[in-house]
Each structure stands twice: as structure tokens, then as C-alpha cells.
Amino acid sequence: MTWIPVLAGTILVLLILRDVFHTLWHPTRHGGLSRLVMRGVWRLSAHRGARWRPAGLAGPIGMMAVVAVWALTVAVGWGLIYWPHMPDDFTYASELTPAEHAGPVDALYVSLVTLATLGLGDIAPTSGWLRVLAPVEALVGFALLSATVAWTLGIYPALARRRALALRLSHVRRSRATAKALDSDGGAALLDGLASALSTVTVDFLQYAESYYFSDGDENISLAGQLGHTAGLADRAARARHPDVRLSASVLRTALEDLATVLDERFLRTGETPERVFAAYADDHGRSRVPEGRDGDDGRS
């Protein structure tokens, strides 16, 4: 029955490789393990007091947990493959007794040493196919390390773009631009810029779904707290006389609807209108929507 642990180990390794592939290089809804871990940390953070989630700990800790799960599961998987073949297909250092170092813990030790590319050499495979398999595990370990670095380098620029958009929306809100000021070429250019930035953030949520679980400390750089004002801005601009402003308002409204669709289908699952989705997004991130009285629309024309 030595094939049972070998089969179980192979399934574990393939599961993790599939998850890494879908998380980093082909983001879809099917890269489930990493998303389950991130979502679990995010939900746990909601029960750790009012300050834990807004402090931004959930996202980084979630990423660390995902990497730890990847590495540990791969190590256990390869250990299960090695275990049935110990000690007969392995060579041991002279100070070790093979019969005393052939258990599951020793198999896990060999797997961890190989995965970390340490190559201590006190226990090493001698069978032909195992000698090939061990370097493959070392390559997987190096790939996991590289993937972790690539993941980190990719997700933080996405967070920067999201926060920059939120700050820009905050600037628009605090500038108290009148309806008359929006009804101009400059207003159309402003709306076009916001629609373009929203499209970029929508793609970031698709490409780096884990970025959703990062909170933004300041209200002005929190997209969750600014989107309610943006929907109202698009509605006001849609009533403008300038045709370019009306067109830009329509494009902005479409960009908002696309973002709401991504947020709802991937994270919130409310099945509601974009306005309610944005309210749920703000609530999930511990943010209240900007009151209508603060959105810069003072009724002047």
C-alpha cells in the first residue's frame, strides 16, 4: 500500500502548483486556496476589534499565511512521496542509523531541506527516480520564492493606484466644484480621467484579487469611502448642457457599474445596484459613505 501516501503527496503538490498558477499568472475564480486563506484572515480581523482591520494588518498577514500554506503543503506532499521509500532508497550519514530515521518526520525533514535548497546531505535519495525528483522539488521551492517576490512586487503598485484614485476623488469632493464648473470642457476632461482611473482599478481587482483585503488607513485614500460621492458626481454631470460632459458622465457611470460588478461577483455577493454594492464595500472596510452634504454639490448652477 505504499502507493497511497505517494498518490496523496502528488495530489497535494499539484493542488498547490495549480493554486500558485491561478493566483499569480492566470487569475480566475478557480485559484481557490489562496483566496480562502485571505478571506479567512479578513473575516477573522473583523472580530479582533475596531482597530485591527483599519490598521491594514489583514492583507499583509493574509499574504504571509498564503505563502506559509503553499510552502508547508508542498513540503508535506513531497514528504509523503519520500516516506514509503525510506530507508531503502536513501543514503544516510555515518552517524545516523537508517532504521531510526525512516519515519514521517524524517521524510518531512528531507522534503523541507530539499525545498529550501539547503542540501545538507545527511539524508539523500539513491534510487534513480528519487534522485531526479529531489532536484525538481528544489526547483519548485525556488519557484515559490520567486512567485512570492513577484506577488509582492505586483500587489503594492495596484494598491498605490487604488489609493491615488481615492485621493483624487477626495480632491474633487473637497474642492466643492459647482454644477456650472462641471458643465465645461474641463469638467468633461475631469470625468474622463476619473473613468480611466476607475477602469485601471477594476482590472487591478481582477488581476490582484487579494488587494481587496488590504485596508487603507486614511479616509482620503480609502476608495471604499469615496465611491458614493463619485456616483453622485456622475448623476449630476449627466444633467449638464454640454454634450461632451454628458458623454463623459455616461462613460463614468459605466466604469462605476463595471467596478460594482467585479466587487459584487468576487467579494460581496449582494446582487444589488451599484450604489448598494459601494455601500456594502464601504461597510466591509469599516468606512462610512461620504454624506451628500459633503460632496461639493451646494445646489449652485
PDB file of C-alpha atoms in Angstrom:
ATOM      1  CA  MET A   1       0.000   0.000   0.000  1.00  0.00           C
ATOM      2  CA  THR A   2       2.972   2.316  -0.483  1.00  0.00           C
ATOM      3  CA  TRP A   3       1.190   3.954  -3.392  1.00  0.00           C
ATOM      4  CA  ILE A   4      -1.422   5.606  -1.117  1.00  0.00           C
ATOM      5  CA  PRO A   5       0.911   8.174   0.517  1.00  0.00           C
ATOM      6  CA  VAL A   6       2.660   8.701  -2.843  1.00  0.00           C
ATOM      7  CA  LEU A   7      -0.691   9.443  -4.507  1.00  0.00           C
ATOM      8  CA  ALA A   8      -1.768  11.720  -1.649  1.00  0.00           C
ATOM      9  CA  GLY A   9       1.534  13.602  -1.809  1.00  0.00           C
ATOM     10  CA  THR A  10       1.292  14.035  -5.566  1.00  0.00           C
ATOM     11  CA  ILE A  11      -2.232  15.436  -5.261  1.00  0.00           C
ATOM     12  CA  LEU A  12      -1.116  17.938  -2.607  1.00  0.00           C
ATOM     13  CA  VAL A  13       1.801  19.158  -4.721  1.00  0.00           C
ATOM     14  CA  LEU A  14      -0.343  19.517  -7.844  1.00  0.00           C
ATOM     15  CA  LEU A  15      -3.036  21.337  -5.854  1.00  0.00           C
ATOM     16  CA  ILE A  16      -0.553  23.939  -4.667  1.00  0.00           C
ATOM     17  CA  LEU A  17       1.068  24.368  -8.078  1.00  0.00           C
ATOM     18  CA  ARG A  18      -2.378  24.902  -9.586  1.00  0.00           C
ATOM     19  CA  ASP A  19      -3.239  27.456  -6.919  1.00  0.00           C
ATOM     20  CA  VAL A  20       0.023  29.355  -7.449  1.00  0.00           C
ATOM     21  CA  PHE A  21      -0.577  29.375 -11.192  1.00  0.00           C
ATOM     22  CA  HIS A  22      -4.121  30.738 -10.903  1.00  0.00           C
ATOM     23  CA  THR A  23      -3.199  33.239  -8.210  1.00  0.00           C
ATOM     24  CA  LEU A  24      -0.184  34.795  -9.901  1.00  0.00           C
ATOM     25  CA  TRP A  25      -0.198  34.098 -13.621  1.00  0.00           C
ATOM     26  CA  HIS A  26      -3.786  33.311 -14.572  1.00  0.00           C
ATOM     27  CA  PRO A  27      -6.089  34.957 -12.016  1.00  0.00           C
ATOM     28  CA  THR A  28      -9.551  33.374 -12.140  1.00  0.00           C
ATOM     29  CA  ARG A  29     -12.180  32.321  -9.663  1.00  0.00           C
ATOM     30  CA  HIS A  30     -10.592  28.872  -9.604  1.00  0.00           C
ATOM     31  CA  GLY A  31      -7.444  29.789  -7.640  1.00  0.00           C
ATOM     32  CA  GLY A  32      -9.415  28.950  -4.536  1.00  0.00           C
ATOM     33  CA  LEU A  33      -6.950  28.073  -1.779  1.00  0.00           C
ATOM     34  CA  SER A  34      -5.155  31.411  -1.588  1.00  0.00           C
ATOM     35  CA  ARG A  35      -8.456  33.261  -1.731  1.00  0.00           C
ATOM     36  CA  LEU A  36      -9.937  31.110   1.030  1.00  0.00           C
ATOM     37  CA  VAL A  37      -6.963  31.882   3.258  1.00  0.00           C
ATOM     38  CA  MET A  38      -7.121  35.618   2.527  1.00  0.00           C
ATOM     39  CA  ARG A  39     -10.871  35.707   3.105  1.00  0.00           C
ATOM     40  CA  GLY A  40     -10.494  33.752   6.335  1.00  0.00           C
ATOM     41  CA  VAL A  41      -7.914  36.203   7.692  1.00  0.00           C
ATOM     42  CA  TRP A  42     -10.103  39.110   6.580  1.00  0.00           C
ATOM     43  CA  ARG A  43     -13.157  37.761   8.375  1.00  0.00           C
ATOM     44  CA  LEU A  44     -11.119  36.951  11.441  1.00  0.00           C
ATOM     45  CA  SER A  45      -9.885  40.537  11.510  1.00  0.00           C
ATOM     46  CA  ALA A  46     -13.494  41.730  11.812  1.00  0.00           C
ATOM     47  CA  HIS A  47     -13.655  40.040  15.210  1.00  0.00           C
ATOM     48  CA  ARG A  48     -10.392  41.454  16.524  1.00  0.00           C
ATOM     49  CA  GLY A  49     -11.670  44.894  17.443  1.00  0.00           C
ATOM     50  CA  ALA A  50     -12.305  48.100  15.543  1.00  0.00           C
ATOM     51  CA  ARG A  51      -8.631  48.981  15.074  1.00  0.00           C
ATOM     52  CA  TRP A  52      -7.175  45.760  13.712  1.00  0.00           C
ATOM     53  CA  ARG A  53      -8.682  45.823  10.214  1.00  0.00           C
ATOM     54  CA  PRO A  54      -8.294  49.573   9.505  1.00  0.00           C
ATOM     55  CA  ALA A  55      -4.669  49.309  10.629  1.00  0.00           C
ATOM     56  CA  GLY A  56      -4.031  47.331   7.448  1.00  0.00           C
ATOM     57  CA  LEU A  57      -2.844  44.122   9.095  1.00  0.00           C
ATOM     58  CA  ALA A  58      -5.304  41.740   7.442  1.00  0.00           C
ATOM     59  CA  GLY A  59      -3.808  41.983   3.936  1.00  0.00           C
ATOM     60  CA  PRO A  60      -0.111  41.513   4.802  1.00  0.00           C
ATOM     61  CA  ILE A  61      -0.844  38.784   7.349  1.00  0.00           C
ATOM     62  CA  GLY A  62      -3.115  37.076   4.834  1.00  0.00           C
ATOM     63  CA  MET A  63      -0.368  37.055   2.204  1.00  0.00           C
ATOM     64  CA  MET A  64       2.102  35.633   4.728  1.00  0.00           C
ATOM     65  CA  ALA A  65      -0.425  32.937   5.631  1.00  0.00           C
ATOM     66  CA  VAL A  66      -0.937  32.028   1.967  1.00  0.00           C
ATOM     67  CA  VAL A  67       2.806  31.670   1.356  1.00  0.00           C
ATOM     68  CA  ALA A  68       3.154  29.582   4.526  1.00  0.00           C
ATOM     69  CA  VAL A  69       0.305  27.291   3.429  1.00  0.00           C
ATOM     70  CA  TRP A  70       1.859  26.913  -0.023  1.00  0.00           C
ATOM     71  CA  ALA A  71       5.296  26.032   1.340  1.00  0.00           C
ATOM     72  CA  LEU A  72       4.088  23.713   4.116  1.00  0.00           C
ATOM     73  CA  THR A  73       1.672  21.830   1.868  1.00  0.00           C
ATOM     74  CA  VAL A  74       4.311  21.293  -0.813  1.00  0.00           C
ATOM     75  CA  ALA A  75       6.765  20.076   1.833  1.00  0.00           C
ATOM     76  CA  VAL A  76       4.204  17.655   3.272  1.00  0.00           C
ATOM     77  CA  GLY A  77       3.303  16.437  -0.214  1.00  0.00           C
ATOM     78  CA  TRP A  78       6.871  15.634  -1.159  1.00  0.00           C
ATOM     79  CA  GLY A  79       7.435  14.124   2.277  1.00  0.00           C
ATOM     80  CA  LEU A  80       4.575  11.716   1.641  1.00  0.00           C
ATOM     81  CA  ILE A  81       6.238  10.721  -1.619  1.00  0.00           C
ATOM     82  CA  TYR A  82       9.587  10.081   0.079  1.00  0.00           C
ATOM     83  CA  TRP A  83       8.283   8.323   3.182  1.00  0.00           C
ATOM     84  CA  PRO A  84       7.375   4.850   1.723  1.00  0.00           C
ATOM     85  CA  HIS A  85      10.874   4.615   0.193  1.00  0.00           C
ATOM     86  CA  MET A  86      12.811   5.241   3.394  1.00  0.00           C
ATOM     87  CA  PRO A  87      15.325   3.930   4.359  1.00  0.00           C
ATOM     88  CA  ASP A  88      15.989   1.533   1.461  1.00  0.00           C
ATOM     89  CA  ASP A  89      16.203   4.138  -1.297  1.00  0.00           C
ATOM     90  CA  PHE A  90      18.140   6.729   0.706  1.00  0.00           C
ATOM     91  CA  THR A  91      21.717   7.061   1.870  1.00  0.00           C
ATOM     92  CA  TYR A  92      22.487   8.259   5.388  1.00  0.00           C
ATOM     93  CA  ALA A  93      25.408   9.987   7.024  1.00  0.00           C
ATOM     94  CA  SER A  94      27.657   7.647   9.004  1.00  0.00           C
ATOM     95  CA  GLU A  95      26.460   8.945  12.377  1.00  0.00           C
ATOM     96  CA  LEU A  96      22.816   8.155  11.565  1.00  0.00           C
ATOM     97  CA  THR A  97      21.102   4.794  11.911  1.00  0.00           C
ATOM     98  CA  PRO A  98      18.826   4.329   8.880  1.00  0.00           C
ATOM     99  CA  ALA A  99      16.196   2.289  10.719  1.00  0.00           C
ATOM    100  CA  GLU A 100      15.832   5.042  13.307  1.00  0.00           C
ATOM    101  CA  HIS A 101      15.411   7.814  10.717  1.00  0.00           C
ATOM    102  CA  ALA A 102      12.806   6.436   8.373  1.00  0.00           C
ATOM    103  CA  GLY A 103       9.598   7.876   9.844  1.00  0.00           C
ATOM    104  CA  PRO A 104       7.258  10.591   8.564  1.00  0.00           C
ATOM    105  CA  VAL A 105       9.115  13.312  10.471  1.00  0.00           C
ATOM    106  CA  ASP A 106      12.366  12.325   8.765  1.00  0.00           C
ATOM    107  CA  ALA A 107      10.624  12.333   5.377  1.00  0.00           C
ATOM    108  CA  LEU A 108       9.304  15.824   6.116  1.00  0.00           C
ATOM    109  CA  TYR A 109      12.813  16.899   7.143  1.00  0.00           C
ATOM    110  CA  VAL A 110      14.260  15.686   3.838  1.00  0.00           C
ATOM    111  CA  SER A 111      11.467  17.466   1.977  1.00  0.00           C
ATOM    112  CA  LEU A 112      11.990  20.759   3.810  1.00  0.00           C
ATOM    113  CA  VAL A 113      15.756  20.652   3.305  1.00  0.00           C
ATOM    114  CA  THR A 114      15.290  19.983  -0.397  1.00  0.00           C
ATOM    115  CA  LEU A 115      12.523  22.576  -0.823  1.00  0.00           C
ATOM    116  CA  ALA A 116      14.655  25.234   0.852  1.00  0.00           C
ATOM    117  CA  THR A 117      17.596  24.223  -1.398  1.00  0.00           C
ATOM    118  CA  LEU A 118      19.822  23.783   1.687  1.00  0.00           C
ATOM    119  CA  GLY A 119      21.201  20.421   0.560  1.00  0.00           C
ATOM    120  CA  LEU A 120      22.578  19.304   3.923  1.00  0.00           C
ATOM    121  CA  GLY A 121      23.303  15.844   2.545  1.00  0.00           C
ATOM    122  CA  ASP A 122      22.919  13.814   5.742  1.00  0.00           C
ATOM    123  CA  ILE A 123      19.940  12.027   4.163  1.00  0.00           C
ATOM    124  CA  ALA A 124      19.849  11.835   0.368  1.00  0.00           C
ATOM    125  CA  PRO A 125      17.987   9.725  -2.214  1.00  0.00           C
ATOM    126  CA  THR A 126      19.893   6.982  -4.047  1.00  0.00           C
ATOM    127  CA  SER A 127      17.151   5.485  -6.219  1.00  0.00           C
ATOM    128  CA  GLY A 128      17.205   6.698  -9.808  1.00  0.00           C
ATOM    129  CA  TRP A 129      13.775   8.340  -9.986  1.00  0.00           C
ATOM    130  CA  LEU A 130      14.065   9.808  -6.492  1.00  0.00           C
ATOM    131  CA  ARG A 131      17.380  11.419  -7.448  1.00  0.00           C
ATOM    132  CA  VAL A 132      15.541  13.157 -10.260  1.00  0.00           C
ATOM    133  CA  LEU A 133      12.553  14.059  -8.108  1.00  0.00           C
ATOM    134  CA  ALA A 134      14.580  15.792  -5.397  1.00  0.00           C
ATOM    135  CA  PRO A 135      16.046  18.464  -7.735  1.00  0.00           C
ATOM    136  CA  VAL A 136      12.551  19.002  -9.118  1.00  0.00           C
ATOM    137  CA  GLU A 137      11.372  19.811  -5.598  1.00  0.00           C
ATOM    138  CA  ALA A 138      14.273  22.225  -5.214  1.00  0.00           C
ATOM    139  CA  LEU A 139      13.180  23.936  -8.432  1.00  0.00           C
ATOM    140  CA  VAL A 140       9.628  24.181  -7.084  1.00  0.00           C
ATOM    141  CA  GLY A 141      10.989  25.732  -3.890  1.00  0.00           C
ATOM    142  CA  PHE A 142      12.918  28.309  -5.906  1.00  0.00           C
ATOM    143  CA  ALA A 143       9.788  28.974  -7.998  1.00  0.00           C
ATOM    144  CA  LEU A 144       7.736  29.544  -4.830  1.00  0.00           C
ATOM    145  CA  LEU A 145      10.293  32.042  -3.571  1.00  0.00           C
ATOM    146  CA  SER A 146      10.305  33.862  -6.907  1.00  0.00           C
ATOM    147  CA  ALA A 147       6.495  33.787  -7.052  1.00  0.00           C
ATOM    148  CA  THR A 148       6.266  35.317  -3.586  1.00  0.00           C
ATOM    149  CA  VAL A 149       8.562  38.165  -4.591  1.00  0.00           C
ATOM    150  CA  ALA A 150       6.644  38.721  -7.846  1.00  0.00           C
ATOM    151  CA  TRP A 151       3.330  38.673  -5.978  1.00  0.00           C
ATOM    152  CA  THR A 152       4.546  41.286  -3.508  1.00  0.00           C
ATOM    153  CA  LEU A 153       6.019  43.497  -6.218  1.00  0.00           C
ATOM    154  CA  GLY A 154       2.768  43.305  -8.185  1.00  0.00           C
ATOM    155  CA  ILE A 155       0.187  43.877  -5.473  1.00  0.00           C
ATOM    156  CA  TYR A 156       1.643  47.018  -3.904  1.00  0.00           C
ATOM    157  CA  PRO A 157       1.629  49.073  -7.132  1.00  0.00           C
ATOM    158  CA  ALA A 158      -2.032  48.044  -7.518  1.00  0.00           C
ATOM    159  CA  LEU A 159      -2.701  49.331  -4.004  1.00  0.00           C
ATOM    160  CA  ALA A 160      -0.901  52.573  -4.858  1.00  0.00           C
ATOM    161  CA  ARG A 161      -3.117  53.085  -7.916  1.00  0.00           C
ATOM    162  CA  ARG A 162      -6.248  52.450  -5.872  1.00  0.00           C
ATOM    163  CA  ARG A 163      -5.206  54.879  -3.158  1.00  0.00           C
ATOM    164  CA  ALA A 164      -4.184  57.513  -5.698  1.00  0.00           C
ATOM    165  CA  LEU A 165      -7.651  57.288  -7.289  1.00  0.00           C
ATOM    166  CA  ALA A 166      -9.292  57.599  -3.876  1.00  0.00           C
ATOM    167  CA  LEU A 167      -7.203  60.683  -3.096  1.00  0.00           C
ATOM    168  CA  ARG A 168      -8.143  62.226  -6.440  1.00  0.00           C
ATOM    169  CA  LEU A 169     -11.827  61.596  -5.727  1.00  0.00           C
ATOM    170  CA  SER A 170     -11.308  63.176  -2.334  1.00  0.00           C
ATOM    171  CA  HIS A 171      -9.800  66.239  -4.010  1.00  0.00           C
ATOM    172  CA  VAL A 172     -12.850  66.561  -6.258  1.00  0.00           C
ATOM    173  CA  ARG A 173     -15.174  66.265  -3.276  1.00  0.00           C
ATOM    174  CA  ARG A 174     -13.303  68.774  -1.146  1.00  0.00           C
ATOM    175  CA  SER A 175     -12.910  71.279  -3.987  1.00  0.00           C
ATOM    176  CA  ARG A 176     -16.702  71.791  -3.931  1.00  0.00           C
ATOM    177  CA  ALA A 177     -16.904  72.107  -7.702  1.00  0.00           C
ATOM    178  CA  THR A 178     -20.234  73.583  -8.746  1.00  0.00           C
ATOM    179  CA  ALA A 179     -22.547  72.129 -11.357  1.00  0.00           C
ATOM    180  CA  LYS A 180     -21.690  75.128 -13.566  1.00  0.00           C
ATOM    181  CA  ALA A 181     -17.961  74.370 -13.321  1.00  0.00           C
ATOM    182  CA  LEU A 182     -18.553  70.753 -14.309  1.00  0.00           C
ATOM    183  CA  ASP A 183     -20.596  71.871 -17.344  1.00  0.00           C
ATOM    184  CA  SER A 184     -17.479  72.709 -19.361  1.00  0.00           C
ATOM    185  CA  ASP A 185     -14.617  71.211 -21.349  1.00  0.00           C
ATOM    186  CA  GLY A 186     -12.624  70.973 -18.145  1.00  0.00           C
ATOM    187  CA  GLY A 187     -15.440  69.087 -16.466  1.00  0.00           C
ATOM    188  CA  ALA A 188     -15.542  66.587 -19.337  1.00  0.00           C
ATOM    189  CA  ALA A 189     -11.763  66.074 -19.077  1.00  0.00           C
ATOM    190  CA  LEU A 190     -12.080  65.542 -15.307  1.00  0.00           C
ATOM    191  CA  LEU A 191     -14.791  62.921 -15.726  1.00  0.00           C
ATOM    192  CA  ASP A 192     -12.809  61.144 -18.458  1.00  0.00           C
ATOM    193  CA  GLY A 193      -9.763  60.967 -16.192  1.00  0.00           C
ATOM    194  CA  LEU A 194     -11.811  59.503 -13.349  1.00  0.00           C
ATOM    195  CA  ALA A 195     -13.382  56.908 -15.670  1.00  0.00           C
ATOM    196  CA  SER A 196      -9.939  55.874 -16.933  1.00  0.00           C
ATOM    197  CA  ALA A 197      -8.580  55.514 -13.392  1.00  0.00           C
ATOM    198  CA  LEU A 198     -11.648  53.505 -12.345  1.00  0.00           C
ATOM    199  CA  SER A 199     -11.081  51.137 -15.275  1.00  0.00           C
ATOM    200  CA  THR A 200      -7.489  50.601 -14.140  1.00  0.00           C
ATOM    201  CA  VAL A 201      -8.599  49.834 -10.589  1.00  0.00           C
ATOM    202  CA  THR A 202     -11.246  47.427 -11.897  1.00  0.00           C
ATOM    203  CA  VAL A 203      -8.542  45.499 -13.764  1.00  0.00           C
ATOM    204  CA  ASP A 204      -6.407  45.514 -10.606  1.00  0.00           C
ATOM    205  CA  PHE A 205      -9.230  43.861  -8.658  1.00  0.00           C
ATOM    206  CA  LEU A 206      -9.414  41.194 -11.366  1.00  0.00           C
ATOM    207  CA  GLN A 207      -5.655  40.698 -11.646  1.00  0.00           C
ATOM    208  CA  TYR A 208      -4.835  41.053  -7.943  1.00  0.00           C
ATOM    209  CA  ALA A 209      -7.999  39.965  -6.143  1.00  0.00           C
ATOM    210  CA  GLU A 210      -6.042  39.789  -2.878  1.00  0.00           C
ATOM    211  CA  SER A 211      -5.681  43.588  -2.949  1.00  0.00           C
ATOM    212  CA  TYR A 212      -9.325  43.810  -1.823  1.00  0.00           C
ATOM    213  CA  TYR A 213      -8.281  42.574   1.618  1.00  0.00           C
ATOM    214  CA  PHE A 214      -5.912  45.494   2.201  1.00  0.00           C
ATOM    215  CA  SER A 215      -7.431  48.368   4.173  1.00  0.00           C
ATOM    216  CA  ASP A 216      -6.448  52.000   3.700  1.00  0.00           C
ATOM    217  CA  GLY A 217      -5.710  53.915   6.855  1.00  0.00           C
ATOM    218  CA  ASP A 218      -6.748  57.467   5.979  1.00  0.00           C
ATOM    219  CA  GLU A 219     -10.279  58.321   4.867  1.00  0.00           C
ATOM    220  CA  ASN A 220      -8.997  60.379   1.939  1.00  0.00           C
ATOM    221  CA  ILE A 221      -7.075  57.463   0.409  1.00  0.00           C
ATOM    222  CA  SER A 222      -9.799  54.893   1.031  1.00  0.00           C
ATOM    223  CA  LEU A 223     -11.615  54.057  -2.192  1.00  0.00           C
ATOM    224  CA  ALA A 224     -14.355  52.364  -0.172  1.00  0.00           C
ATOM    225  CA  GLY A 225     -15.178  55.703   1.433  1.00  0.00           C
ATOM    226  CA  GLN A 226     -15.109  57.782  -1.755  1.00  0.00           C
ATOM    227  CA  LEU A 227     -17.120  55.805  -4.315  1.00  0.00           C
ATOM    228  CA  GLY A 228     -20.508  57.027  -3.050  1.00  0.00           C
ATOM    229  CA  HIS A 229     -19.599  60.604  -3.950  1.00  0.00           C
ATOM    230  CA  THR A 230     -18.411  59.532  -7.412  1.00  0.00           C
ATOM    231  CA  ALA A 231     -21.798  58.003  -8.247  1.00  0.00           C
ATOM    232  CA  GLY A 232     -23.483  61.267  -7.279  1.00  0.00           C
ATOM    233  CA  LEU A 233     -20.983  63.207  -9.380  1.00  0.00           C
ATOM    234  CA  ALA A 234     -21.816  61.133 -12.452  1.00  0.00           C
ATOM    235  CA  ASP A 235     -25.548  61.680 -11.901  1.00  0.00           C
ATOM    236  CA  ARG A 236     -25.150  65.465 -11.665  1.00  0.00           C
ATOM    237  CA  ALA A 237     -22.924  65.617 -14.717  1.00  0.00           C
ATOM    238  CA  ALA A 238     -25.480  63.638 -16.715  1.00  0.00           C
ATOM    239  CA  ARG A 239     -27.818  66.660 -16.446  1.00  0.00           C
ATOM    240  CA  ALA A 240     -25.280  69.089 -17.913  1.00  0.00           C
ATOM    241  CA  ARG A 241     -25.945  71.100 -21.079  1.00  0.00           C
ATOM    242  CA  HIS A 242     -22.510  70.438 -22.557  1.00  0.00           C
ATOM    243  CA  PRO A 243     -22.727  67.306 -24.781  1.00  0.00           C
ATOM    244  CA  ASP A 244     -19.152  66.251 -24.004  1.00  0.00           C
ATOM    245  CA  VAL A 245     -19.886  66.384 -20.286  1.00  0.00           C
ATOM    246  CA  ARG A 246     -22.975  64.214 -20.728  1.00  0.00           C
ATOM    247  CA  LEU A 247     -20.953  61.715 -22.752  1.00  0.00           C
ATOM    248  CA  SER A 248     -18.177  61.656 -20.167  1.00  0.00           C
ATOM    249  CA  ALA A 249     -20.750  61.228 -17.409  1.00  0.00           C
ATOM    250  CA  SER A 250     -22.175  58.213 -19.245  1.00  0.00           C
ATOM    251  CA  VAL A 251     -18.703  56.698 -19.566  1.00  0.00           C
ATOM    252  CA  LEU A 252     -18.024  57.358 -15.866  1.00  0.00           C
ATOM    253  CA  ARG A 253     -21.309  55.729 -14.889  1.00  0.00           C
ATOM    254  CA  THR A 254     -20.439  52.660 -16.995  1.00  0.00           C
ATOM    255  CA  ALA A 255     -16.998  52.453 -15.369  1.00  0.00           C
ATOM    256  CA  LEU A 256     -18.663  52.580 -11.949  1.00  0.00           C
ATOM    257  CA  GLU A 257     -21.084  49.826 -12.924  1.00  0.00           C
ATOM    258  CA  ASP A 258     -18.218  47.622 -14.131  1.00  0.00           C
ATOM    259  CA  LEU A 259     -16.354  48.144 -10.861  1.00  0.00           C
ATOM    260  CA  ALA A 260     -19.503  47.378  -8.864  1.00  0.00           C
ATOM    261  CA  THR A 261     -19.994  44.175 -10.858  1.00  0.00           C
ATOM    262  CA  VAL A 262     -16.447  42.973 -10.103  1.00  0.00           C
ATOM    263  CA  LEU A 263     -16.718  43.864  -6.408  1.00  0.00           C
ATOM    264  CA  ASP A 264     -20.067  42.134  -6.065  1.00  0.00           C
ATOM    265  CA  GLU A 265     -19.294  38.970  -8.035  1.00  0.00           C
ATOM    266  CA  ARG A 266     -15.888  38.379  -6.488  1.00  0.00           C
ATOM    267  CA  PHE A 267     -16.211  39.621  -2.928  1.00  0.00           C
ATOM    268  CA  LEU A 268     -19.547  40.957  -1.690  1.00  0.00           C
ATOM    269  CA  ARG A 269     -22.264  38.896  -3.437  1.00  0.00           C
ATOM    270  CA  THR A 270     -25.126  41.274  -2.653  1.00  0.00           C
ATOM    271  CA  GLY A 271     -26.847  41.150  -6.046  1.00  0.00           C
ATOM    272  CA  GLU A 272     -27.824  44.784  -5.550  1.00  0.00           C
ATOM    273  CA  THR A 273     -27.487  48.030  -7.504  1.00  0.00           C
ATOM    274  CA  PRO A 274     -24.054  49.700  -7.838  1.00  0.00           C
ATOM    275  CA  GLU A 275     -24.934  52.220  -5.120  1.00  0.00           C
ATOM    276  CA  ARG A 276     -25.770  49.449  -2.653  1.00  0.00           C
ATOM    277  CA  VAL A 277     -22.674  47.486  -3.674  1.00  0.00           C
ATOM    278  CA  PHE A 278     -20.495  50.526  -2.935  1.00  0.00           C
ATOM    279  CA  ALA A 279     -22.264  50.947   0.407  1.00  0.00           C
ATOM    280  CA  ALA A 280     -21.563  47.287   1.227  1.00  0.00           C
ATOM    281  CA  TYR A 281     -17.929  47.773   0.137  1.00  0.00           C
ATOM    282  CA  ALA A 282     -17.599  50.765   2.457  1.00  0.00           C
ATOM    283  CA  ASP A 283     -19.185  48.848   5.325  1.00  0.00           C
ATOM    284  CA  ASP A 284     -16.920  45.831   4.765  1.00  0.00           C
ATOM    285  CA  HIS A 285     -13.883  48.106   5.039  1.00  0.00           C
ATOM    286  CA  GLY A 286     -15.172  49.942   8.083  1.00  0.00           C
ATOM    287  CA  ARG A 287     -15.873  53.139   6.156  1.00  0.00           C
ATOM    288  CA  SER A 288     -18.996  55.249   6.081  1.00  0.00           C
ATOM    289  CA  ARG A 289     -20.047  56.738   2.803  1.00  0.00           C
ATOM    290  CA  VAL A 290     -19.431  60.444   2.295  1.00  0.00           C
ATOM    291  CA  PRO A 291     -22.647  62.268   3.218  1.00  0.00           C
ATOM    292  CA  GLU A 292     -24.402  64.043   0.387  1.00  0.00           C
ATOM    293  CA  GLY A 293     -23.930  67.357   2.125  1.00  0.00           C
ATOM    294  CA  ARG A 294     -20.149  66.990   1.851  1.00  0.00           C
ATOM    295  CA  ASP A 295     -19.871  66.040  -1.795  1.00  0.00           C
ATOM    296  CA  GLY A 296     -19.434  69.560  -3.048  1.00  0.00           C
ATOM    297  CA  ASP A 297     -22.903  69.904  -4.586  1.00  0.00           C
ATOM    298  CA  ASP A 298     -24.246  73.014  -2.909  1.00  0.00           C
ATOM    299  CA  GLY A 299     -27.039  73.476  -5.386  1.00  0.00           C
ATOM    300  CA  ARG A 300     -25.378  76.324  -7.283  1.00  0.00           C
ATOM    301  CA  SER A 301     -25.544  76.346 -11.049  1.00  0.00           C
TER     302      SER A 301
END
